[in-house]
Amino acid sequence: QVQLVESGGGLVQAGGSLRLSCAASGSIFSVNDMRWYRQAPGKQRDFVATITSGGSTNYADSVKGRFTISRDNAKNTVYLQMNSLKPEDTAVYYCNAETVVTSRALLDAWGQGTLVTVSS
């Protein structure tokens, strides 16, 4: 099985920074795209950022210039550096990874989420 565990969430003031981490473990041959999503209370889960195995990145317009996604392939870990945080960034943040578990199978794994609260 594949397990993703997020960490780094917490309470910060507007303008502050947090770094989220998500480590993938288990029977993984390789990891393709890794992504961050977020979900605020009463809202749908929205895309935040993605990074490919080769390091190409893409961001939601709402976080461009403030958030940076990165990964350490040796550790099967993805990071989200969040700077200049705004109250609207408050949400549960989830990591997602497309993992290659066999030569014939991909597994789309999700972490349990970590809460980020930005106070004004």
N, CA, C and O atoms as a MOPAC input file, in Angstrom:
PM7 MOZYME 1SCF
protein

 N      0.82900 1    -1.17400 1     0.00000 1
 C      0.00000 1     0.00000 1     0.00000 1
 C      0.88200 1     1.24800 1     0.00000 1
 O      2.08400 1     1.17500 1     0.25100 1
 N      0.26400 1     2.38800 1    -0.28500 1
 C      0.94700 1     3.66300 1    -0.31800 1
 C      0.33800 1     4.56500 1     0.74400 1
 O     -0.88200 1     4.64200 1     0.88700 1
 N      1.18800 1     5.23500 1     1.47300 1
 C      0.74600 1     6.14400 1     2.51800 1
 C      1.37300 1     7.51000 1     2.31400 1
 O      2.57600 1     7.62000 1     2.07600 1
 N      0.55700 1     8.55100 1     2.40600 1
 C      1.02700 1     9.92300 1     2.34800 1
 C      0.70500 1    10.58900 1     3.67800 1
 O     -0.42500 1    10.51700 1     4.16000 1
 N      1.69500 1    11.23300 1     4.26400 1
 C      1.52400 1    11.88000 1     5.55200 1
 C      1.96100 1    13.32600 1     5.43900 1
 O      3.12200 1    13.61300 1     5.14600 1
 N      1.01900 1    14.24400 1     5.67400 1
 C      1.31500 1    15.67300 1     5.65300 1
 C      1.72300 1    16.14700 1     7.03700 1
 O      1.34500 1    15.56000 1     8.05100 1
 N      2.49700 1    17.21600 1     7.05800 1
 C      2.86100 1    17.85800 1     8.30100 1
 C      3.17100 1    19.32600 1     8.02400 1
 O      3.37600 1    19.71900 1     6.87600 1
 N      3.20100 1    20.12000 1     9.07000 1
 C      3.59500 1    21.51200 1     8.95400 1
 C      2.48100 1    22.52300 1     9.08100 1
 O      2.74400 1    23.72400 1     9.11900 1
 N      1.24400 1    22.07100 1     9.14900 1
 C      0.14600 1    23.00300 1     9.30300 1
 C      0.14300 1    23.64800 1    10.67600 1
 O      0.83600 1    23.20100 1    11.59100 1
 N     -0.64000 1    24.69500 1    10.80600 1
 C     -0.72600 1    25.38600 1    12.07300 1
 C     -1.42300 1    26.71200 1    11.93600 1
 O     -2.05700 1    27.00000 1    10.92100 1
 N     -1.29800 1    27.51600 1    12.97100 1
 C     -1.91500 1    28.83600 1    13.03500 1
 C     -0.84900 1    29.90400 1    12.84900 1
 O      0.15600 1    29.92400 1    13.55900 1
 N     -1.07800 1    30.78900 1    11.89100 1
 C     -0.15300 1    31.89000 1    11.63300 1
 C     -0.94100 1    33.16100 1    11.41000 1
 O     -2.12400 1    33.12200 1    11.07400 1
 N     -0.27800 1    34.28700 1    11.60000 1
 C     -0.88200 1    35.57100 1    11.30400 1
 C     -0.74300 1    35.89600 1     9.82500 1
 O      0.16000 1    35.40200 1     9.14900 1
 N     -1.63800 1    36.72200 1     9.34000 1
 C     -1.54300 1    37.17300 1     7.95800 1
 C     -0.16300 1    37.75900 1     7.69100 1
 O      0.37700 1    38.51200 1     8.50200 1
 N      0.39200 1    37.40300 1     6.54700 1
 C      1.72700 1    37.83700 1     6.19400 1
 C      2.81500 1    36.86700 1     6.59500 1
 O      3.96400 1    37.01400 1     6.18000 1
 N      2.46900 1    35.88500 1     7.39200 1
 C      3.43800 1    34.91100 1     7.84600 1
 C      3.67300 1    33.80400 1     6.84500 1
 O      3.14400 1    33.82200 1     5.73400 1
 N      4.48000 1    32.83600 1     7.25900 1
 C      4.87500 1    31.74500 1     6.37500 1
 C      4.74300 1    30.40400 1     7.07400 1
 O      4.86400 1    30.30900 1     8.29600 1
 N      4.49800 1    29.38600 1     6.29300 1
 C      4.51200 1    28.00800 1     6.73600 1
 C      5.09600 1    27.15100 1     5.62800 1
 O      5.00200 1    27.49200 1     4.44900 1
 N      5.69600 1    26.04400 1     6.01400 1
 C      6.14500 1    25.06300 1     5.04300 1
 C      5.49000 1    23.72800 1     5.34200 1
 O      5.66600 1    23.16300 1     6.42100 1
 N      4.74400 1    23.23700 1     4.38600 1
 C      4.10400 1    21.94200 1     4.50000 1
 C      4.97900 1    20.87200 1     3.86300 1
 O      5.66900 1    21.12200 1     2.87400 1
 N      4.94200 1    19.68900 1     4.43600 1
 C      5.66500 1    18.55000 1     3.90100 1
 C      4.70700 1    17.38600 1     3.74300 1
 O      3.74100 1    17.25800 1     4.49600 1
 N      4.97300 1    16.54800 1     2.77300 1
 C      4.18800 1    15.34100 1     2.57400 1
 C      5.11200 1    14.25000 1     2.09000 1
 O      5.71100 1    14.36100 1     1.02000 1
 N      5.22900 1    13.20800 1     2.86800 1
 C      6.11500 1    12.10000 1     2.55100 1
 C      5.30700 1    10.88300 1     2.13200 1
 O      4.36100 1    10.48300 1     2.81000 1
 N      5.68800 1    10.31000 1     1.02300 1
 C      5.05800 1     9.09400 1     0.53200 1
 C      5.89600 1     7.88800 1     0.92400 1
 O      7.12300 1     7.90600 1     0.81600 1
 N      5.23200 1     6.85600 1     1.37100 1
 C      5.93200 1     5.63800 1     1.75100 1
 C      5.09900 1     4.43300 1     1.36000 1
 O      3.91400 1     4.55400 1     1.04700 1
 N      5.72600 1     3.28200 1     1.38000 1
 C      5.04700 1     2.05500 1     1.02500 1
 C      5.68600 1     1.39100 1    -0.16800 1
 O      6.84800 1     1.63600 1    -0.49100 1
 N      4.91400 1     0.54800 1    -0.81600 1
 C      5.40600 1    -0.21300 1    -1.96200 1
 C      5.32000 1     0.64100 1    -3.21800 1
 O      4.40900 1     0.48900 1    -4.03200 1
 N      6.27700 1     1.53300 1    -3.35900 1
 C      6.29100 1     2.49400 1    -4.45400 1
 C      7.49200 1     2.24700 1    -5.34400 1
 O      8.62900 1     2.18900 1    -4.87600 1
 N      7.22600 1     2.10300 1    -6.62900 1
 C      8.31400 1     1.99700 1    -7.58000 1
 C      8.83300 1     3.38300 1    -7.95000 1
 O     10.04200 1     3.61500 1    -7.98400 1
 N      7.92300 1     4.28600 1    -8.22400 1
 C      8.28500 1     5.66100 1    -8.52100 1
 C      7.06500 1     6.53600 1    -8.30000 1
 O      5.94600 1     6.04400 1    -8.15900 1
 N      7.29900 1     7.84100 1    -8.27200 1
 C      6.22600 1     8.80400 1    -8.06700 1
 C      6.19300 1     9.74600 1    -9.25500 1
 O      7.20300 1    10.35100 1    -9.61600 1
 N      5.03200 1     9.86100 1    -9.85000 1
 C      4.87800 1    10.79100 1   -10.96100 1
 C      4.54800 1    12.18100 1   -10.41900 1
 O      5.31300 1    12.72900 1    -9.62500 1
 N      3.42300 1    12.75700 1   -10.83800 1
 C      3.06800 1    14.08300 1   -10.35400 1
 C      2.73900 1    14.05900 1    -8.86900 1
 O      2.16300 1    13.09600 1    -8.36300 1
 N      3.10900 1    15.12000 1    -8.18400 1
 C      2.70300 1    15.33900 1    -6.81100 1
 C      2.01000 1    16.69800 1    -6.75800 1
 O      2.45000 1    17.65800 1    -7.38900 1
 N      0.93100 1    16.76200 1    -6.00300 1
 C      0.11100 1    17.96000 1    -5.98500 1
 C     -0.31700 1    18.31500 1    -4.57800 1
 O     -0.34100 1    17.47400 1    -3.67900 1
 N     -0.65300 1    19.57200 1    -4.41400 1
 C     -1.29600 1    20.06300 1    -3.21500 1
 C     -2.67800 1    20.59300 1    -3.57300 1
 O     -2.85200 1    21.28600 1    -4.57500 1
 N     -3.64800 1    20.25900 1    -2.74800 1
 C     -4.99700 1    20.77400 1    -2.83300 1
 C     -5.36000 1    21.37300 1    -1.48000 1
 O     -4.68700 1    21.13400 1    -0.47700 1
 N     -6.42500 1    22.14700 1    -1.47100 1
 C     -6.91400 1    22.67000 1    -0.20600 1
 C     -8.43100 1    22.73900 1    -0.22800 1
 O     -9.05600 1    22.86800 1    -1.28000 1
 N     -8.99900 1    22.65000 1     0.95800 1
 C    -10.44200 1    22.67400 1     1.08900 1
 C    -10.82100 1    23.48500 1     2.32100 1
 O    -10.48900 1    23.11700 1     3.44800 1
 N    -11.51400 1    24.58300 1     2.09400 1
 C    -12.02400 1    25.40600 1     3.17000 1
 C    -13.39000 1    24.88200 1     3.59200 1
 O    -14.06200 1    24.21500 1     2.80600 1
 N    -13.80800 1    25.17000 1     4.81400 1
 C    -15.11900 1    24.69600 1     5.27500 1
 C    -16.24000 1    25.12700 1     4.34100 1
 O    -16.34400 1    26.30000 1     3.98200 1
 N    -17.06700 1    24.18200 1     3.95500 1
 C    -18.19400 1    24.47800 1     3.09000 1
 C    -17.85400 1    24.66400 1     1.63100 1
 O    -18.73400 1    24.99000 1     0.83400 1
 N    -16.60900 1    24.46800 1     1.25900 1
 C    -16.19400 1    24.65700 1    -0.12200 1
 C    -15.62900 1    23.35800 1    -0.69100 1
 O    -15.30300 1    22.43200 1     0.05100 1
 N    -15.52000 1    23.30700 1    -1.99800 1
 C    -14.95400 1    22.14300 1    -2.64700 1
 C    -13.43800 1    22.13900 1    -2.51300 1
 O    -12.82400 1    23.15700 1    -2.19300 1
 N    -12.85800 1    20.99800 1    -2.75900 1
 C    -11.42000 1    20.87400 1    -2.72300 1
 C    -10.82500 1    21.46900 1    -4.00200 1
 O    -11.19300 1    21.06900 1    -5.10700 1
 N     -9.92000 1    22.41100 1    -3.84900 1
 C     -9.36200 1    23.14400 1    -4.97700 1
 C     -7.88500 1    22.83100 1    -5.16900 1
 O     -7.15000 1    22.56500 1    -4.21800 1
 N     -7.48500 1    22.87100 1    -6.41700 1
 C     -6.08600 1    22.69400 1    -6.77700 1
 C     -5.25500 1    23.87000 1    -6.29000 1
 O     -5.69100 1    25.01900 1    -6.36300 1
 N     -4.06100 1    23.58300 1    -5.79400 1
 C     -3.13800 1    24.61500 1    -5.34000 1
 C     -1.88200 1    24.64200 1    -6.20100 1
 O     -1.53600 1    25.68000 1    -6.76500 1
 N     -1.20000 1    23.50900 1    -6.30400 1
 C      0.05800 1    23.46400 1    -7.03500 1
 C      0.37700 1    22.03200 1    -7.41500 1
 O     -0.08200 1    21.08900 1    -6.77000 1
 N      1.15800 1    21.87800 1    -8.45800 1
 C      1.59100 1    20.55300 1    -8.88500 1
 C      3.05100 1    20.60200 1    -9.29400 1
 O      3.55600 1    21.64400 1    -9.71100 1
 N      3.71400 1    19.48600 1    -9.17300 1
 C      5.09600 1    19.34700 1    -9.61500 1
 C      5.27000 1    17.96400 1   -10.21000 1
 O      4.85300 1    16.96800 1    -9.62000 1
 N      5.88400 1    17.90500 1   -11.37900 1
 C      6.11600 1    16.63000 1   -12.04000 1
 C      7.38000 1    15.98300 1   -11.50000 1
 O      8.13200 1    16.58900 1   -10.73700 1
 N      7.59700 1    14.75300 1   -11.90600 1
 C      8.80600 1    14.05900 1   -11.48200 1
 C     10.06400 1    14.75700 1   -11.98200 1
 O     11.12800 1    14.63500 1   -11.37500 1
 N      9.94500 1    15.48600 1   -13.08600 1
 C     11.06500 1    16.22300 1   -13.62500 1
 C     11.23600 1    17.61500 1   -13.05900 1
 O     12.20100 1    18.30300 1   -13.39200 1
 N     10.31700 1    18.04200 1   -12.20900 1
 C     10.44600 1    19.32400 1   -11.55100 1
 C      9.65100 1    20.46300 1   -12.15000 1
 O      9.75100 1    21.59200 1   -11.66900 1
 N      8.86400 1    20.20700 1   -13.18400 1
 C      8.01900 1    21.25500 1   -13.74000 1
 C      6.88400 1    21.56400 1   -12.77800 1
 O      6.30900 1    20.65600 1   -12.17700 1
 N      6.56400 1    22.83700 1   -12.63200 1
 C      5.57000 1    23.25800 1   -11.65500 1
 C      4.44800 1    24.03800 1   -12.29500 1
 O      4.59700 1    24.60900 1   -13.37500 1
 N      3.31900 1    24.05100 1   -11.60800 1
 C      2.17700 1    24.84600 1   -12.00300 1
 C      1.42400 1    25.23000 1   -10.74600 1
 O      1.37600 1    24.46800 1    -9.78000 1
 N      0.83200 1    26.42500 1   -10.76200 1
 C      0.17200 1    26.95300 1    -9.58100 1
 C     -1.19400 1    27.51300 1    -9.91600 1
 O     -1.43800 1    27.99000 1   -11.02400 1
 N     -2.07500 1    27.44500 1    -8.94200 1
 C     -3.32400 1    28.17200 1    -9.05400 1
 C     -3.03600 1    29.66400 1    -9.04100 1
 O     -2.09700 1    30.11700 1    -8.38600 1
 N     -3.84200 1    30.42100 1    -9.76200 1
 C     -3.62200 1    31.86100 1    -9.84100 1
 C     -3.61800 1    32.51700 1    -8.45700 1
 O     -2.89700 1    33.48800 1    -8.23000 1
 N     -4.40800 1    31.99500 1    -7.55200 1
 C     -4.54600 1    32.60400 1    -6.24700 1
 C     -3.28400 1    32.52000 1    -5.38600 1
 O     -3.15400 1    33.25100 1    -4.40400 1
 N     -2.35400 1    31.63200 1    -5.74800 1
 C     -1.15100 1    31.45500 1    -4.93300 1
 C      0.12700 1    31.77400 1    -5.68500 1
 O      1.21100 1    31.71200 1    -5.10500 1
 N      0.02900 1    32.10900 1    -6.94500 1
 C      1.22700 1    32.42500 1    -7.71600 1
 C      1.99900 1    33.57900 1    -7.09800 1
 O      1.42100 1    34.59300 1    -6.70600 1
 N      3.29900 1    33.41000 1    -7.01900 1
 C      4.15000 1    34.42700 1    -6.43900 1
 C      4.27700 1    34.34700 1    -4.93800 1
 O      5.13600 1    35.00900 1    -4.35600 1
 N      3.44000 1    33.55100 1    -4.29400 1
 C      3.48000 1    33.41400 1    -2.84100 1
 C      3.86700 1    32.01200 1    -2.38800 1
 O      4.58000 1    31.84900 1    -1.39800 1
 N      3.39700 1    31.00200 1    -3.11000 1
 C      3.66500 1    29.61100 1    -2.74800 1
 C      4.68600 1    29.01400 1    -3.70400 1
 O      4.74300 1    29.37800 1    -4.87800 1
 N      5.48400 1    28.10000 1    -3.19100 1
 C      6.45300 1    27.38300 1    -4.00200 1
 C      6.37200 1    25.89900 1    -3.68800 1
 O      6.50300 1    25.49300 1    -2.53300 1
 N      6.15700 1    25.09900 1    -4.70800 1
 C      6.13600 1    23.65600 1    -4.53800 1
 C      7.49100 1    23.09300 1    -4.95700 1
 O      8.08400 1    23.55000 1    -5.93400 1
 N      7.96900 1    22.12000 1    -4.22800 1
 C      9.23100 1    21.47200 1    -4.54300 1
 C      9.15300 1    20.01300 1    -4.11800 1
 O      8.20800 1    19.60400 1    -3.44300 1
 N     10.13700 1    19.24000 1    -4.51200 1
 C     10.13000 1    17.83200 1    -4.14200 1
 C     11.54400 1    17.30900 1    -4.00100 1
 O     12.48700 1    17.84200 1    -4.58600 1
 N     11.66600 1    16.27400 1    -3.22700 1
 C     12.91200 1    15.54400 1    -3.06300 1
 C     12.61000 1    14.11600 1    -3.48700 1
 O     12.02400 1    13.34700 1    -2.72600 1
 N     13.00800 1    13.76900 1    -4.69000 1
 C     12.66500 1    12.46000 1    -5.22100 1
 C     13.31000 1    11.32300 1    -4.43200 1
 O     12.74000 1    10.23700 1    -4.32700 1
 N     14.47800 1    11.56600 1    -3.88700 1
 C     15.14100 1    10.53500 1    -3.09600 1
 C     14.35100 1    10.19800 1    -1.84600 1
 O     14.42500 1     9.07800 1    -1.34300 1
 N     13.59100 1    11.16600 1    -1.34200 1
 C     12.79700 1    10.97200 1    -0.13500 1
 C     11.31400 1    10.78200 1    -0.42400 1
 O     10.52400 1    10.58500 1     0.49900 1
 N     10.92900 1    10.83700 1    -1.69500 1
 C      9.51700 1    10.76900 1    -2.07700 1
 C      8.68100 1    11.75700 1    -1.27500 1
 O      7.61700 1    11.42700 1    -0.75000 1
 N      9.18900 1    12.96200 1    -1.19900 1
 C      8.56600 1    13.99100 1    -0.38900 1
 C      8.30500 1    15.23600 1    -1.22700 1
 O      9.14100 1    15.64000 1    -2.03400 1
 N      7.14600 1    15.83300 1    -1.02900 1
 C      6.79300 1    17.08200 1    -1.67400 1
 C      6.61200 1    18.14000 1    -0.60200 1
 O      6.13900 1    17.84700 1     0.49700 1
 N      6.98700 1    19.36600 1    -0.92100 1
 C      6.90400 1    20.47100 1     0.01100 1
 C      6.06800 1    21.58700 1    -0.58500 1
 O      5.96300 1    21.72100 1    -1.80400 1
 N      5.48400 1    22.37300 1     0.27500 1
 C      4.79500 1    23.58100 1    -0.14800 1
 C      5.21800 1    24.70800 1     0.77900 1
 O      4.79900 1    24.76600 1     1.93500 1
 N      6.04800 1    25.59900 1     0.26400 1
 C      6.45800 1    26.77600 1     1.00700 1
 C      5.42200 1    27.86000 1     0.77100 1
 O      5.20300 1    28.27600 1    -0.36700 1
 N      4.79000 1    28.31500 1     1.82500 1
 C      3.71500 1    29.28800 1     1.73500 1
 C      4.16700 1    30.57600 1     2.40800 1
 O      4.38400 1    30.61300 1     3.61900 1
 N      4.30600 1    31.61800 1     1.62000 1
 C      4.70400 1    32.92300 1     2.11700 1
 C      3.57000 1    33.92200 1     1.92400 1
 O      2.63500 1    33.68300 1     1.15800 1
 N      3.66700 1    35.03500 1     2.62400 1
 C      2.67300 1    36.10500 1     2.51600 1
 C      1.26200 1    35.56000 1     2.64200 1
 O      0.38800 1    35.86500 1     1.83100 1
 N      1.05400 1    34.75900 1     3.65700 1
 C     -0.23100 1    34.09500 1     3.82700 1
 C     -1.34700 1    35.09300 1     4.09700 1
 O     -1.15900 1    36.10800 1     4.76700 1
 N     -2.50300 1    34.77300 1     3.55800 1
 C     -3.69900 1    35.58500 1     3.69600 1
 C     -4.78000 1    34.77800 1     4.40700 1
 O     -4.75800 1    33.54800 1     4.35900 1
 N     -5.72200 1    35.44700 1     5.06400 1
 C     -6.81900 1    34.70400 1     5.69300 1
 C     -7.55500 1    33.78400 1     4.72400 1
 O     -8.04000 1    32.72900 1     5.13200 1
 N     -7.64600 1    34.15600 1     3.47100 1
 C     -8.31900 1    33.33200 1     2.47900 1
 C     -7.57100 1    32.03900 1     2.17800 1
 O     -8.11500 1    31.15100 1     1.52100 1
 N     -6.33800 1    31.92100 1     2.64800 1
 C     -5.58400 1    30.68000 1     2.49200 1
 C     -5.96500 1    29.64200 1     3.53800 1
 O     -5.52500 1    28.49500 1     3.45500 1
 N     -6.76800 1    30.01800 1     4.51200 1
 C     -7.18600 1    29.09600 1     5.55700 1
 C     -7.93800 1    27.92100 1     4.95000 1
 O     -8.92900 1    28.10200 1     4.24200 1
 N     -7.46100 1    26.72900 1     5.23000 1
 C     -8.06000 1    25.52500 1     4.66600 1
 C     -7.33000 1    24.30900 1     5.21500 1
 O     -6.27800 1    24.42400 1     5.84500 1
 N     -7.90500 1    23.15700 1     4.96600 1
 C     -7.18700 1    21.91200 1     5.15300 1
 C     -6.43400 1    21.63300 1     3.86400 1
 O     -7.02800 1    21.60400 1     2.78600 1
 N     -5.14400 1    21.43100 1     3.97300 1
 C     -4.30600 1    21.19000 1     2.81500 1
 C     -4.01800 1    19.70400 1     2.68500 1
 O     -3.62200 1    19.04700 1     3.64900 1
 N     -4.22100 1    19.18700 1     1.49100 1
 C     -4.04200 1    17.77300 1     1.20700 1
 C     -2.96900 1    17.58800 1     0.14200 1
 O     -2.92800 1    18.32900 1    -0.84000 1
 N     -2.11600 1    16.61700 1     0.33300 1
 C     -1.19100 1    16.26600 1    -0.73000 1
 C     -1.73300 1    15.07700 1    -1.50200 1
 O     -2.46900 1    14.24500 1    -0.97100 1
 N     -1.35700 1    15.02100 1    -2.74500 1
 C     -1.81000 1    13.99200 1    -3.66100 1
 C     -0.62200 1    13.55400 1    -4.50000 1
 O      0.18500 1    14.38000 1    -4.92600 1
 N     -0.52000 1    12.26700 1    -4.73200 1
 C      0.57900 1    11.75400 1    -5.53300 1
 C      0.09900 1    10.63100 1    -6.42200 1
 O     -0.63500 1     9.74400 1    -5.98400 1
 N      0.51700 1    10.67400 1    -7.67300 1
 C      0.29500 1     9.55900 1    -8.57700 1
 C      1.53200 1     8.67400 1    -8.47700 1
 O      2.62800 1     9.06600 1    -8.87800 1
 N      1.34000 1     7.49200 1    -7.94300 1
 C      2.46100 1     6.59100 1    -7.70300 1
 C      2.38700 1     5.39000 1    -8.63300 1
 O      1.30500 1     4.90300 1    -8.96200 1
 N      3.54900 1     4.92700 1    -9.04500 1
 C      3.66100 1     3.70600 1    -9.82900 1
 C      3.95400 1     2.58100 1    -8.85500 1
 O      5.02500 1     2.53700 1    -8.25000 1
 N      3.00300 1     1.67300 1    -8.70500 1
 C      3.16100 1     0.60700 1    -7.72200 1
 C      3.53700 1    -0.72200 1    -8.36900 1
 O      4.15800 1    -1.56600 1    -7.72300 1
 N      3.17600 1    -0.91900 1    -9.61900 1
 C      3.60600 1    -2.06200 1   -10.40400 1
 C      3.80900 1    -1.59100 1   -11.83600 1
 O      3.52500 1    -0.44100 1   -12.17200 1
 N      4.30500 1    -2.49500 1   -12.67400 1
 C      4.50000 1    -2.14900 1   -14.07200 1
 C      3.18400 1    -1.90100 1   -14.79400 1
 O      3.17300 1    -1.34400 1   -15.89200 1
 N      2.08800 1    -2.30300 1   -14.19200 1
 C      0.77400 1    -2.16800 1   -14.81600 1
 C     -0.18200 1    -1.27900 1   -14.04700 1
 O     -1.30100 1    -1.05300 1   -14.50700 1
 N      0.21100 1    -0.77700 1   -12.91200 1
 C     -0.74900 1    -0.09500 1   -12.05500 1
 C     -0.22800 1     1.22700 1   -11.52400 1
 O      0.92900 1     1.34800 1   -11.12100 1
 N     -1.11300 1     2.21500 1   -11.53500 1
 C     -0.88200 1     3.49000 1   -10.88500 1
 C     -1.84100 1     3.62300 1    -9.71900 1
 O     -2.95800 1     3.10700 1    -9.76000 1
 N     -1.40500 1     4.31000 1    -8.68800 1
 C     -2.24900 1     4.53000 1    -7.53200 1
 C     -2.26700 1     6.01500 1    -7.22400 1
 O     -1.22200 1     6.62900 1    -7.01100 1
 N     -3.45700 1     6.58300 1    -7.20200 1
 C     -3.63500 1     7.98900 1    -6.87500 1
 C     -3.88600 1     8.09100 1    -5.37700 1
 O     -4.98100 1     7.80000 1    -4.89700 1
 N     -2.86400 1     8.50500 1    -4.64900 1
 C     -2.91800 1     8.49800 1    -3.19300 1
 C     -3.16200 1     9.89000 1    -2.63700 1
 O     -2.75600 1    10.89300 1    -3.22400 1
 N     -3.82500 1     9.92800 1    -1.50600 1
 C     -4.12500 1    11.17700 1    -0.80200 1
 C     -3.67800 1    11.09200 1     0.63900 1
 O     -3.77300 1    10.03900 1     1.27100 1
 N     -3.19300 1    12.20400 1     1.15500 1
 C     -2.88300 1    12.29300 1     2.56300 1
 C     -4.12000 1    12.60700 1     3.37600 1
 O     -5.20400 1    12.81000 1     2.82800 1
 N     -3.95100 1    12.64400 1     4.68200 1
 C     -5.07700 1    12.87100 1     5.57900 1
 C     -5.41800 1    14.34600 1     5.74200 1
 O     -6.48100 1    14.68000 1     6.26700 1
 N     -4.54400 1    15.21600 1     5.30700 1
 C     -4.76300 1    16.64300 1     5.40000 1
 C     -4.11100 1    17.26200 1     6.61900 1
 O     -3.97000 1    16.61700 1     7.65800 1
 N     -3.71700 1    18.51600 1     6.48400 1
 C     -3.18400 1    19.28100 1     7.59600 1
 C     -3.81600 1    20.67000 1     7.56600 1
 O     -3.90400 1    21.29800 1     6.51200 1
 N     -4.25200 1    21.13700 1     8.72000 1
 C     -5.00600 1    22.37800 1     8.79700 1
 C     -4.07900 1    23.57800 1     8.86500 1
 O     -3.16300 1    23.63600 1     9.68600 1
 N     -4.33800 1    24.53000 1     7.98900 1
 C     -3.64300 1    25.80900 1     7.99100 1
 C     -4.67000 1    26.89100 1     8.30500 1
 O     -5.66400 1    27.03800 1     7.59500 1
 N     -4.42500 1    27.63800 1     9.36300 1
 C     -5.31000 1    28.72300 1     9.75000 1
 C     -4.52600 1    30.02400 1     9.75600 1
 O     -3.51600 1    30.14500 1    10.45000 1
 N     -4.99200 1    30.99100 1     8.98600 1
 C     -4.34100 1    32.28500 1     8.88000 1
 C     -5.25900 1    33.32100 1     9.51200 1
 O     -6.36800 1    33.55200 1     9.03100 1
 N     -4.80700 1    33.92900 1    10.56800 1
 C     -5.60600 1    34.90900 1    11.28100 1
 C     -5.32500 1    36.30500 1    10.76400 1
 O     -4.24000 1    36.59000 1    10.25600 1
 N     -6.31500 1    37.16800 1    10.89900 1
 C     -6.18000 1    38.55700 1    10.48900 1
 C     -5.92400 1    39.46800 1    11.67200 1
 O     -5.78600 1    40.67900 1    11.50000 1

